[in-house]
Coordinates of C-alpha atoms in Angstrom, one line a residue:
M1 CA 0.0 0.0 0.0
G2 CA 2.8 2.4 1.0
K3 CA 4.7 1.5 -2.2
D4 CA 1.7 2.2 -4.4
R5 CA 1.1 5.5 -2.7
T6 CA 4.7 6.6 -3.2
R7 CA 4.6 5.6 -6.9
S8 CA 1.3 7.4 -7.4
S9 CA 2.7 10.5 -5.7
A10 CA 5.8 10.4 -7.9
K11 CA 3.7 10.1 -11.1
L12 CA 1.5 12.9 -10.0
G13 CA 4.5 15.1 -9.4
T14 CA 5.9 14.4 -12.8
A15 CA 2.5 15.1 -14.4
L16 CA 2.2 18.4 -12.6
N17 CA 5.8 19.4 -13.6
R18 CA 4.9 18.6 -17.3
L19 CA 1.7 20.6 -17.1
A20 CA 3.4 23.6 -15.5
A21 CA 6.3 23.5 -18.0
A22 CA 3.8 23.5 -20.9
R23 CA 1.8 26.4 -19.5
A24 CA 4.9 28.4 -18.8
G25 CA 5.8 28.3 -22.5
R26 CA 2.7 30.2 -23.3
A27 CA 3.1 32.9 -20.6
Q28 CA 4.8 36.3 -20.7
T29 CA 8.6 35.9 -20.9
A30 CA 11.6 37.9 -19.7
T31 CA 12.9 40.6 -22.0
G32 CA 16.4 41.2 -20.6
F33 CA 18.5 41.7 -17.5
V34 CA 17.8 44.3 -14.9
S35 CA 21.5 44.7 -14.5
Q36 CA 24.5 42.9 -15.9
P37 CA 24.9 39.6 -14.2
E38 CA 28.2 38.6 -12.5
P39 CA 29.3 35.0 -12.3
R40 CA 29.4 33.7 -8.8
T41 CA 29.7 30.0 -9.4
I42 CA 33.3 28.6 -9.5
G43 CA 34.3 25.8 -11.8
S44 CA 37.4 23.7 -12.5
Y45 CA 39.8 24.6 -15.3
A46 CA 40.9 21.0 -15.6
K47 CA 37.4 19.7 -16.0
G48 CA 36.7 22.4 -18.6
R49 CA 39.7 21.2 -20.6
Q50 CA 38.3 17.6 -20.4
L51 CA 34.9 18.7 -21.6
V52 CA 36.4 20.6 -24.6
Q53 CA 38.4 17.4 -25.5
G54 CA 35.2 15.4 -25.4
N55 CA 35.7 13.6 -22.1
F56 CA 32.4 13.7 -20.2
L57 CA 32.9 12.6 -16.6
F58 CA 29.7 12.9 -14.5
A59 CA 28.4 10.9 -11.5
G60 CA 31.2 8.3 -11.8
S61 CA 30.7 7.6 -15.5
L62 CA 33.1 8.6 -18.2
I63 CA 31.9 8.8 -21.8
E64 CA 34.4 9.7 -24.5
G65 CA 32.8 11.6 -27.3
P66 CA 35.2 14.1 -29.1
G67 CA 33.0 16.5 -31.0
V68 CA 29.8 15.0 -29.7
N69 CA 27.0 17.3 -28.6
I70 CA 26.4 16.8 -24.9
W71 CA 22.7 16.1 -25.6
D72 CA 23.6 13.2 -27.9
L73 CA 25.5 11.3 -25.2
P74 CA 24.2 7.9 -24.1
I75 CA 22.8 8.2 -20.6
P76 CA 24.3 5.5 -18.2
G77 CA 22.0 6.5 -15.3
P78 CA 19.8 9.1 -13.6
A79 CA 22.7 10.9 -11.8
F80 CA 24.5 11.4 -15.1
E81 CA 21.4 12.8 -16.6
D82 CA 20.8 15.1 -13.7
A83 CA 24.3 16.4 -14.0
L84 CA 23.7 17.3 -17.6
Q85 CA 20.3 18.9 -17.0
G86 CA 21.6 21.0 -14.1
C87 CA 24.2 22.6 -16.3
G88 CA 26.9 22.7 -13.6
W89 CA 29.3 22.0 -16.5
L90 CA 28.9 25.7 -17.5
D91 CA 31.0 26.6 -14.4
D92 CA 33.9 24.4 -15.8
L93 CA 33.7 25.8 -19.3
A94 CA 33.7 29.3 -17.9
A95 CA 36.7 28.5 -15.8
L96 CA 38.6 27.4 -18.9
G97 CA 37.5 30.6 -20.7
T98 CA 38.9 29.8 -24.2
R99 CA 37.0 30.5 -27.4
E100 CA 36.5 26.8 -27.9
A101 CA 35.0 26.6 -24.4
R102 CA 32.7 29.5 -25.1
L103 CA 31.4 27.9 -28.3
R104 CA 30.8 24.6 -26.5
A105 CA 28.8 26.4 -23.8
Q106 CA 26.7 28.2 -26.4
D107 CA 26.1 25.2 -28.5
W108 CA 25.0 23.1 -25.6
V109 CA 22.8 25.7 -23.9
F110 CA 21.0 26.6 -27.2
G111 CA 20.8 22.9 -27.9
W112 CA 18.9 22.5 -24.7
I113 CA 16.5 25.2 -25.7
D114 CA 15.9 23.5 -29.1
R115 CA 15.3 20.1 -27.5
F116 CA 13.7 20.7 -24.2
G117 CA 12.5 24.3 -24.3
D118 CA 9.0 23.2 -25.1
G119 CA 8.7 21.7 -21.5
S120 CA 9.7 18.1 -22.5
G121 CA 12.6 16.1 -21.2
P122 CA 13.9 15.0 -17.8
G123 CA 15.2 18.5 -16.7
W124 CA 11.8 20.0 -15.8
T125 CA 12.0 19.4 -12.0
P126 CA 12.1 22.2 -9.5
D127 CA 15.6 21.5 -8.2
L128 CA 17.2 21.0 -11.6
T129 CA 15.5 24.1 -13.0
G130 CA 16.7 26.2 -10.1
R131 CA 20.2 24.9 -10.5
R132 CA 20.1 25.5 -14.3
L133 CA 18.7 29.0 -14.0
I134 CA 21.5 30.1 -11.6
R135 CA 24.1 28.9 -14.1
W136 CA 22.5 30.4 -17.1
I137 CA 22.2 33.8 -15.4
N138 CA 25.7 33.7 -14.0
H139 CA 27.2 33.0 -17.4
A140 CA 24.9 35.0 -19.5
I141 CA 27.7 37.2 -20.9
L142 CA 29.6 34.1 -22.0
L143 CA 26.5 32.5 -23.6
L144 CA 25.4 35.7 -25.5
N145 CA 28.8 36.8 -26.6
G146 CA 28.8 37.0 -30.4
R147 CA 25.2 35.7 -30.8
E148 CA 22.5 37.3 -33.0
R149 CA 19.5 39.1 -31.5
E150 CA 17.3 36.2 -32.4
D151 CA 19.3 33.9 -30.2
A152 CA 19.2 36.4 -27.3
D153 CA 15.4 36.5 -27.6
R154 CA 15.3 32.7 -27.5
F155 CA 17.6 32.7 -24.5
F156 CA 15.5 35.2 -22.5
R157 CA 12.3 33.4 -23.5
A158 CA 13.7 30.2 -22.1
L159 CA 14.8 31.9 -18.9
G160 CA 11.4 33.4 -18.4
Q161 CA 9.7 30.1 -19.1
Q162 CA 11.8 28.3 -16.4
T163 CA 11.2 31.2 -14.0
I164 CA 7.4 30.9 -14.4
F165 CA 7.7 27.1 -14.1
L166 CA 9.5 27.5 -10.8
S167 CA 7.0 30.0 -9.5
K168 CA 4.3 27.2 -9.9
R169 CA 6.3 24.1 -8.9
W170 CA 9.0 25.1 -6.3
A171 CA 6.8 23.6 -3.6
G172 CA 7.0 20.2 -5.4
A173 CA 10.8 20.0 -4.5
A174 CA 11.7 17.8 -1.6
C175 CA 12.5 19.6 1.6
G176 CA 16.2 20.3 2.2
L177 CA 18.7 20.9 -0.5
P178 CA 16.3 20.4 -3.5
R179 CA 13.9 23.0 -2.1
F180 CA 16.8 25.5 -1.4
E181 CA 18.0 25.0 -5.1
A182 CA 14.5 25.7 -6.4
L183 CA 13.9 28.8 -4.3
T184 CA 17.3 30.3 -4.8
G185 CA 17.0 29.9 -8.5
L186 CA 13.6 31.6 -8.4
V187 CA 15.0 34.5 -6.3
Y188 CA 17.9 34.8 -8.6
A189 CA 15.7 35.0 -11.7
G190 CA 13.2 37.4 -10.1
L191 CA 16.0 39.8 -9.2
A192 CA 17.9 39.5 -12.5
L193 CA 15.3 39.3 -15.3
T194 CA 13.1 42.2 -16.6
G195 CA 9.5 41.1 -16.4
M196 CA 10.0 38.5 -13.7
E197 CA 10.3 40.9 -10.7
R198 CA 7.0 39.8 -9.3
H199 CA 8.4 36.4 -8.4
A200 CA 11.2 37.6 -6.2
D201 CA 9.3 38.6 -3.0
P202 CA 7.1 35.4 -2.8
A203 CA 10.3 33.3 -3.3
L204 CA 12.1 35.2 -0.6
E205 CA 9.3 34.7 1.8
A206 CA 9.3 30.9 1.1
L207 CA 13.1 30.8 1.3
S208 CA 13.0 32.6 4.6
R209 CA 10.5 30.1 6.0
D210 CA 12.7 27.2 4.9
C211 CA 15.7 28.8 6.6
A212 CA 13.8 29.0 9.8
Q213 CA 12.3 25.5 9.5
E214 CA 15.1 23.4 7.9
I215 CA 18.2 24.9 9.6
D216 CA 18.1 24.0 13.3
P217 CA 19.2 26.5 16.0
E218 CA 22.6 24.9 16.1
G219 CA 23.1 25.4 12.3
G220 CA 22.5 21.8 11.2
I221 CA 20.1 20.0 8.9
A222 CA 18.1 16.8 9.3
T223 CA 20.2 14.7 6.9
R224 CA 23.4 15.4 9.0
N225 CA 25.3 15.5 5.6
P226 CA 28.1 18.0 5.9
E227 CA 28.5 18.5 2.2
E228 CA 24.8 19.1 1.8
L229 CA 25.0 21.7 4.5
L230 CA 27.9 23.4 2.5
E231 CA 25.7 23.4 -0.7
I232 CA 22.9 25.1 1.2
L233 CA 25.2 27.7 2.7
T234 CA 26.6 28.4 -0.8
L235 CA 23.0 28.9 -2.2
L236 CA 22.1 31.3 0.7
N237 CA 25.3 33.2 0.1
W238 CA 24.4 33.6 -3.6
A239 CA 20.9 34.8 -2.7
A240 CA 22.2 37.3 -0.2
E241 CA 24.8 38.6 -2.7
A242 CA 22.1 38.9 -5.4
L243 CA 19.9 40.9 -3.1
Q244 CA 22.7 43.2 -2.1
T245 CA 23.6 43.8 -5.8
A246 CA 20.0 44.8 -6.4
G247 CA 20.2 47.3 -3.5
R248 CA 18.1 45.2 -1.2
T249 CA 18.8 44.0 2.4
P250 CA 18.6 40.2 2.7
P251 CA 15.7 39.1 5.0
G252 CA 16.7 38.4 8.6
P253 CA 15.9 34.6 8.5
I254 CA 18.4 34.2 5.6
L255 CA 21.1 36.1 7.4
D256 CA 20.4 34.3 10.6
A257 CA 20.6 30.9 8.9
I258 CA 24.0 31.9 7.4
A259 CA 25.2 32.9 10.8
R260 CA 24.2 29.6 12.3
I261 CA 25.6 27.4 9.5
A262 CA 29.1 29.0 9.2
P263 CA 30.4 28.0 12.7
T264 CA 29.0 24.5 12.3
L265 CA 30.8 24.0 9.0
R266 CA 34.0 25.2 10.6
A267 CA 33.6 22.5 13.2
L268 CA 33.1 19.9 10.5
R269 CA 36.2 20.9 8.6
H270 CA 39.4 18.8 9.1
A271 CA 42.8 20.2 9.5
D272 CA 43.4 19.7 5.7
G273 CA 40.5 22.1 4.9
A274 CA 38.1 19.3 3.7
L275 CA 34.8 18.3 5.2
A276 CA 34.3 15.1 7.2
R277 CA 32.7 12.4 5.0
F278 CA 29.5 11.2 6.7
H279 CA 25.9 10.3 5.8
G280 CA 26.4 10.5 2.0
G281 CA 28.6 13.6 2.0
G282 CA 32.1 14.0 0.5
R283 CA 35.0 16.3 1.1
G284 CA 33.4 19.0 -0.9
P285 CA 34.5 20.5 -4.3
E286 CA 37.9 22.0 -4.2
G287 CA 37.8 25.5 -2.8
R288 CA 34.0 25.5 -2.2
L289 CA 34.2 25.4 1.6
D290 CA 36.8 28.2 2.0
T291 CA 34.9 30.4 -0.5
A292 CA 31.5 29.9 1.2
L293 CA 32.9 30.6 4.7
S294 CA 34.8 33.7 3.4
A295 CA 31.6 35.0 1.8
T296 CA 29.7 34.9 5.1
G297 CA 32.2 37.3 6.8
I298 CA 31.6 35.3 10.0
R299 CA 34.7 34.3 11.9
S300 CA 33.1 32.8 15.0
V301 CA 33.5 29.1 16.0
R302 CA 31.2 26.9 18.0
R303 CA 31.8 26.8 21.7
E304 CA 29.8 23.6 22.2
P305 CA 31.7 20.3 21.7
I306 CA 29.1 19.0 19.3
A307 CA 28.1 20.3 15.9
M308 CA 25.2 18.7 13.9
G309 CA 25.8 15.5 16.0
F310 CA 29.6 15.4 15.4
V311 CA 32.3 16.0 18.0
R312 CA 35.5 17.5 16.9
M313 CA 38.8 16.9 18.8
Q314 CA 41.8 19.1 17.9
G315 CA 45.4 18.6 18.9
G316 CA 48.3 20.5 17.2
R317 CA 48.0 19.9 13.5
G318 CA 45.7 17.0 13.9
S319 CA 41.9 16.9 13.9
L320 CA 39.5 14.1 14.7
I321 CA 35.8 14.2 13.9
I322 CA 33.4 11.5 15.3
D323 CA 29.8 10.7 14.7
A324 CA 28.3 11.1 18.1
A325 CA 24.5 11.1 17.5
R326 CA 21.7 8.9 16.1
P327 CA 21.6 8.6 12.4
P328 CA 19.0 10.8 10.6
Q329 CA 15.4 9.7 11.0
G330 CA 12.4 9.4 8.6
E331 CA 12.8 11.0 5.2
A332 CA 16.2 12.4 6.2
S333 CA 17.5 8.9 6.5
A334 CA 17.2 8.0 2.9
N335 CA 21.0 8.4 2.3
A336 CA 22.1 8.0 5.9
H337 CA 24.9 5.7 7.0
A338 CA 25.2 3.4 10.0
S339 CA 28.3 5.3 11.1
T340 CA 27.6 5.8 14.9
L341 CA 30.9 6.3 16.8
A342 CA 33.0 6.2 13.5
F343 CA 35.7 8.8 13.3
E344 CA 38.1 10.4 10.8
L345 CA 41.6 11.5 11.7
T346 CA 43.7 14.0 9.7
S347 CA 47.3 15.0 10.3
G348 CA 48.1 18.4 8.9
R349 CA 47.2 18.4 5.3
R350 CA 47.0 14.6 5.0
P351 CA 44.0 12.4 5.8
L352 CA 45.0 9.3 7.8
I353 CA 41.8 7.5 9.1
V354 CA 38.7 7.8 6.9
N355 CA 35.3 6.3 6.2
C356 CA 34.8 4.6 2.9
G357 CA 32.3 7.3 1.9
S358 CA 29.2 7.3 -0.3
G359 CA 29.1 4.8 -3.1
A360 CA 25.9 6.2 -4.6
Q361 CA 27.5 7.2 -7.9
F362 CA 28.9 3.7 -8.4
G363 CA 25.5 2.0 -8.4
S364 CA 23.1 0.5 -5.9
D365 CA 25.4 -2.3 -4.6
W366 CA 28.2 0.2 -3.8
H367 CA 25.7 2.5 -2.3
R368 CA 24.4 -0.1 0.1
A369 CA 27.9 -1.2 1.0
G370 CA 29.0 2.3 1.7
R371 CA 26.2 2.7 4.2
A372 CA 27.1 -0.3 6.3
T373 CA 28.9 0.0 9.6
A374 CA 31.8 -2.1 8.3
S375 CA 32.6 0.7 5.8
H376 CA 33.3 3.0 8.6
S377 CA 36.2 3.4 11.1
T378 CA 34.4 1.9 14.1
L379 CA 33.4 -1.3 15.8
S380 CA 30.9 -3.7 14.2
I381 CA 29.6 -7.1 15.2
Y382 CA 30.3 -9.6 12.4
G383 CA 27.4 -9.5 9.9
Y384 CA 25.5 -6.6 11.6
S385 CA 25.4 -2.9 11.4
S386 CA 24.7 -0.6 14.3
S387 CA 21.7 0.8 12.4
R388 CA 19.3 -0.9 10.0
L389 CA 18.3 1.8 7.6
G390 CA 15.4 1.9 5.2
P391 CA 15.6 1.7 1.4
E392 CA 18.2 4.1 -0.1
R393 CA 17.1 7.1 -2.2
L394 CA 19.5 7.1 -5.1
F395 CA 20.1 10.5 -6.7
G396 CA 17.2 12.2 -4.9
R397 CA 14.5 9.7 -5.9
A398 CA 11.9 9.1 -3.3
P399 CA 12.3 6.0 -1.2
R400 CA 9.6 3.3 -1.0
A401 CA 9.4 3.2 2.8
Y402 CA 11.3 3.9 6.0
L403 CA 12.1 1.0 8.2
D404 CA 14.9 2.5 10.3
K405 CA 16.2 0.8 13.4
T406 CA 18.8 3.0 15.0
P407 CA 20.4 3.2 18.4
K408 CA 17.9 4.5 20.9
T409 CA 20.7 6.2 22.9
V410 CA 23.9 7.8 21.7
W411 CA 25.9 9.7 24.3
F412 CA 29.3 11.3 25.0
K413 CA 31.0 13.0 27.9
P414 CA 34.5 14.2 28.9
D415 CA 36.8 11.6 30.3
D416 CA 37.3 12.5 34.0
L417 CA 40.7 10.8 33.9
S418 CA 42.1 12.9 31.0
E419 CA 42.0 16.6 30.2
T420 CA 41.8 15.9 26.5
G421 CA 39.9 12.6 26.4
M422 CA 36.2 11.9 25.6
I423 CA 34.0 8.9 26.1
F424 CA 31.2 7.9 23.7
G425 CA 28.6 5.2 23.7
H426 CA 25.6 3.7 21.8
D427 CA 23.2 0.8 22.3
G428 CA 22.7 -0.1 18.6
Y429 CA 23.4 -3.8 19.3
A430 CA 21.1 -4.0 22.3
E431 CA 18.2 -5.4 20.4
T432 CA 20.2 -8.0 18.4
H433 CA 22.7 -9.0 21.0
G434 CA 22.0 -7.2 24.2
M435 CA 25.2 -5.2 23.8
S436 CA 26.4 -1.6 23.7
H437 CA 29.6 -0.1 22.2
I438 CA 31.7 2.2 24.4
R439 CA 34.5 4.1 22.7
E440 CA 37.2 6.2 24.6
L441 CA 39.4 8.5 22.6
D442 CA 42.2 10.8 23.7
L443 CA 44.0 13.0 21.1
S444 CA 47.2 14.5 22.6
V445 CA 47.6 18.2 22.8
D446 CA 50.3 18.1 20.1
G447 CA 48.1 15.9 17.9
R448 CA 50.9 13.3 17.5
E449 CA 49.1 10.5 19.4
L450 CA 45.6 9.1 19.6
R451 CA 44.8 6.6 22.3
G452 CA 41.6 4.6 22.1
R453 CA 39.7 1.9 23.9
D454 CA 36.7 0.1 22.6
T455 CA 34.4 -2.0 24.8
L456 CA 31.6 -4.2 23.5
G457 CA 29.4 -5.6 26.3
A458 CA 26.1 -6.0 28.1
M459 CA 25.8 -3.0 30.3
T460 CA 22.4 -3.1 31.9
P461 CA 20.4 -5.9 33.7
Q462 CA 18.0 -6.0 30.8
D463 CA 20.9 -6.3 28.3
I464 CA 22.7 -8.9 30.4
E465 CA 19.5 -11.0 30.3
R466 CA 19.1 -10.5 26.6
F467 CA 22.8 -11.4 26.0
D468 CA 22.5 -14.6 28.1
Q469 CA 19.3 -15.7 26.3
I470 CA 21.0 -15.2 22.9
F471 CA 24.2 -16.9 24.0
E472 CA 22.4 -19.9 25.4
R473 CA 19.8 -20.2 22.6
E474 CA 22.3 -20.0 19.8
G475 CA 25.0 -22.1 21.5
L476 CA 27.5 -19.5 20.6
R477 CA 31.2 -19.8 21.2
G478 CA 31.5 -16.0 21.5
I479 CA 30.2 -13.0 19.5
P480 CA 32.7 -12.1 16.9
F481 CA 33.4 -8.4 16.2
D482 CA 35.8 -6.2 14.3
I483 CA 37.2 -2.8 14.9
R484 CA 38.1 -1.2 11.6
F485 CA 40.4 1.7 10.8
H486 CA 40.1 2.5 7.1
L487 CA 43.2 4.3 5.7
H488 CA 43.2 7.0 3.1
P489 CA 44.4 5.6 -0.3
D490 CA 47.4 7.9 -0.2
C491 CA 48.7 6.1 2.9
D492 CA 51.2 3.2 2.6
A493 CA 50.7 0.7 5.3
A494 CA 52.6 -2.5 6.3
L495 CA 52.6 -5.0 9.1
D496 CA 55.6 -4.6 11.4
L497 CA 57.2 -6.2 14.5
G498 CA 56.2 -9.7 13.5
G499 CA 52.6 -8.7 12.8
T500 CA 52.0 -7.0 16.1
A501 CA 52.0 -3.4 14.8
V502 CA 51.2 -1.5 11.6
S503 CA 53.4 1.3 10.2
V504 CA 51.5 3.9 8.1
A505 CA 53.5 6.3 5.9
L506 CA 52.0 9.5 4.7
R507 CA 53.1 11.4 1.6
T508 CA 54.5 14.1 3.8
G509 CA 57.0 11.6 5.1
E510 CA 55.3 11.2 8.5
I511 CA 55.2 7.7 9.9
W512 CA 52.4 6.7 12.1
I513 CA 52.5 3.5 14.2
F514 CA 49.4 1.5 15.2
R515 CA 49.6 -0.8 18.2
H516 CA 47.1 -2.6 20.4
D517 CA 47.1 -4.3 23.8
G518 CA 47.3 -7.9 22.4
V519 CA 43.8 -9.2 23.2
A520 CA 42.7 -9.1 19.5
D521 CA 44.0 -10.4 16.2
L522 CA 45.6 -7.7 14.0
A523 CA 45.3 -7.8 10.2
L524 CA 45.9 -5.4 7.3
E525 CA 43.1 -5.9 4.7
P526 CA 42.0 -4.4 1.4
S527 CA 39.5 -1.5 1.6
V528 CA 38.1 1.1 -0.8
Y529 CA 37.8 4.8 -0.9
L530 CA 34.5 5.9 -2.6
E531 CA 35.1 9.4 -4.0
K532 CA 33.0 11.7 -6.1
G533 CA 34.3 12.5 -9.5
R534 CA 36.1 9.2 -9.9
I535 CA 35.2 6.5 -12.5
R536 CA 35.6 3.7 -10.0
P537 CA 36.3 3.2 -6.3
R538 CA 40.0 3.7 -5.3
P539 CA 41.7 0.7 -3.7
A540 CA 42.9 1.3 -0.1
Q541 CA 43.8 -0.6 3.0
Q542 CA 42.3 -1.0 6.5
I543 CA 43.6 -2.0 9.8
V544 CA 41.3 -4.6 11.4
L545 CA 41.3 -5.8 15.0
S546 CA 39.2 -8.9 15.5
S547 CA 38.0 -10.6 18.7
K548 CA 35.0 -12.2 20.4
V549 CA 32.9 -11.4 23.4
L550 CA 33.0 -14.5 25.6
D551 CA 31.7 -13.3 28.9
R552 CA 29.3 -10.4 28.6
A553 CA 32.1 -7.9 27.7
C554 CA 35.3 -7.5 25.8
Q555 CA 37.7 -4.4 25.9
I556 CA 40.5 -3.6 23.5
G557 CA 43.0 -0.8 23.8
W558 CA 45.0 0.6 20.9
T559 CA 47.1 3.6 19.9
F560 CA 48.0 5.6 16.8
S561 CA 51.2 7.5 17.4
Q562 CA 53.5 9.5 15.1
A563 CA 57.1 8.3 15.1
R564 CA 59.3 10.9 16.6
D565 CA 62.2 10.0 14.2
N566 CA 60.9 8.7 10.9
S567 CA 64.4 7.6 9.9
T568 CA 64.7 5.0 12.6
A569 CA 63.0 1.6 12.9
I570 CA 60.0 1.1 15.1
D571 CA 60.7 0.5 18.7
A572 CA 58.9 -2.3 20.5
P573 CA 56.0 -1.1 22.7

């Protein structure tokens, strides 16, 4: 019943989009720009060169088509198609800035108008239309340079049509990033296009409401996806800048949302300047985070130890960010990961311990694998994840249902025995095994040593009873579990000291040594690093400690420490 309702809702939304797009084509269109637009979106010079050479890399798929029009490419999947329709590639062509890049941009944009300007095709959704409008307006000078008046009229007609479409259908965008894309595009167009001014104020009112409702008081969002939060901040910055250019003061709710988000993003930024990779988010496009934070003009940092459910620990040139809250719930869980108490560790400009990341762009199998607890740097009971999350929502598609089973309690507190230590815990395995995971972490003041202790055990009388029942019923010889430390693919790791330690070399020349207290089996195993913009997953390594719970609890201690003299051999612990 739920599946049928979701399918019916999706079909209705598509039909309404088609109807609104067709009607928009018959409405009054824009006649020009109120003022000369300035490009605010930043692209990649290297990607622009690849596009001109006919190498189309979108959503993990590479298609080689020298001289091929972008709209004649075979479509390997929905994410690839969304990337084309959103026209983000305009940023890259503009960054290249050559005559050939300009001609490509013009051919592909006017090709879109010829093929899809009548309201047909997959690009007529509120979020994609908002994304596309922003790019077209940003790069209008590039797109109209050297074109005839007839082409300019076609261009403005298409801009007006998409603006009117958005004015009717922005509410059909899913809450969160898609809604922000749709409304920011509508604000942009209402401020920039002659004849579309009437759409600006209603869009600003709706955008202000979403800022108040979707951005919580601590500057976080329901999906707990750091990269998605960055994209929202970028959109709000663009809206605020467009208003200021038009001589208008941005509404208070928009400025307040920007002021809440900026300190949160700073807390989620590693020492190397990249975002922590959790709940479907990546490191962020090169330079995007610094640009967005700089545009806010806000220099404050969070005083609280937690930001959007993540705790940041800083020591010297090292940073550690740990997931210390329940995974997202309900609709927000569609791309969530079972990453509770997983952490990432960066030394200076080099990532050391990471999570595998989101495999969404590599297909449904990789997407599911990337969400599992075993794909994160934390403890997992063999064959189980700390959360059982509902069906994934690939590329923004609506999920069929939500069947989330997540930890009921996730907590953290300072370690009373250490000035720099923290203790974390969750009960995600209480239902399946009557067990909780306790993780103690202590990052030294100079950032050169991380001490940890992981405990898996039955902590309450109810959990002990549950554990004993499972143990007796199943006739188990212990509950096997692993503690995984996924290494960044640029790290070079090797077993040392007869297999009792692991040495990890960074490209900076730093050597980090992993040791443990000897109550677990140590192994160095293959892993993967799932990275946006790549054709396939990158091979990597992971350190794995394996043991069993034999008597209601098992505790394992371990350390990561930077070798004081990288030229010497490892000393025995």
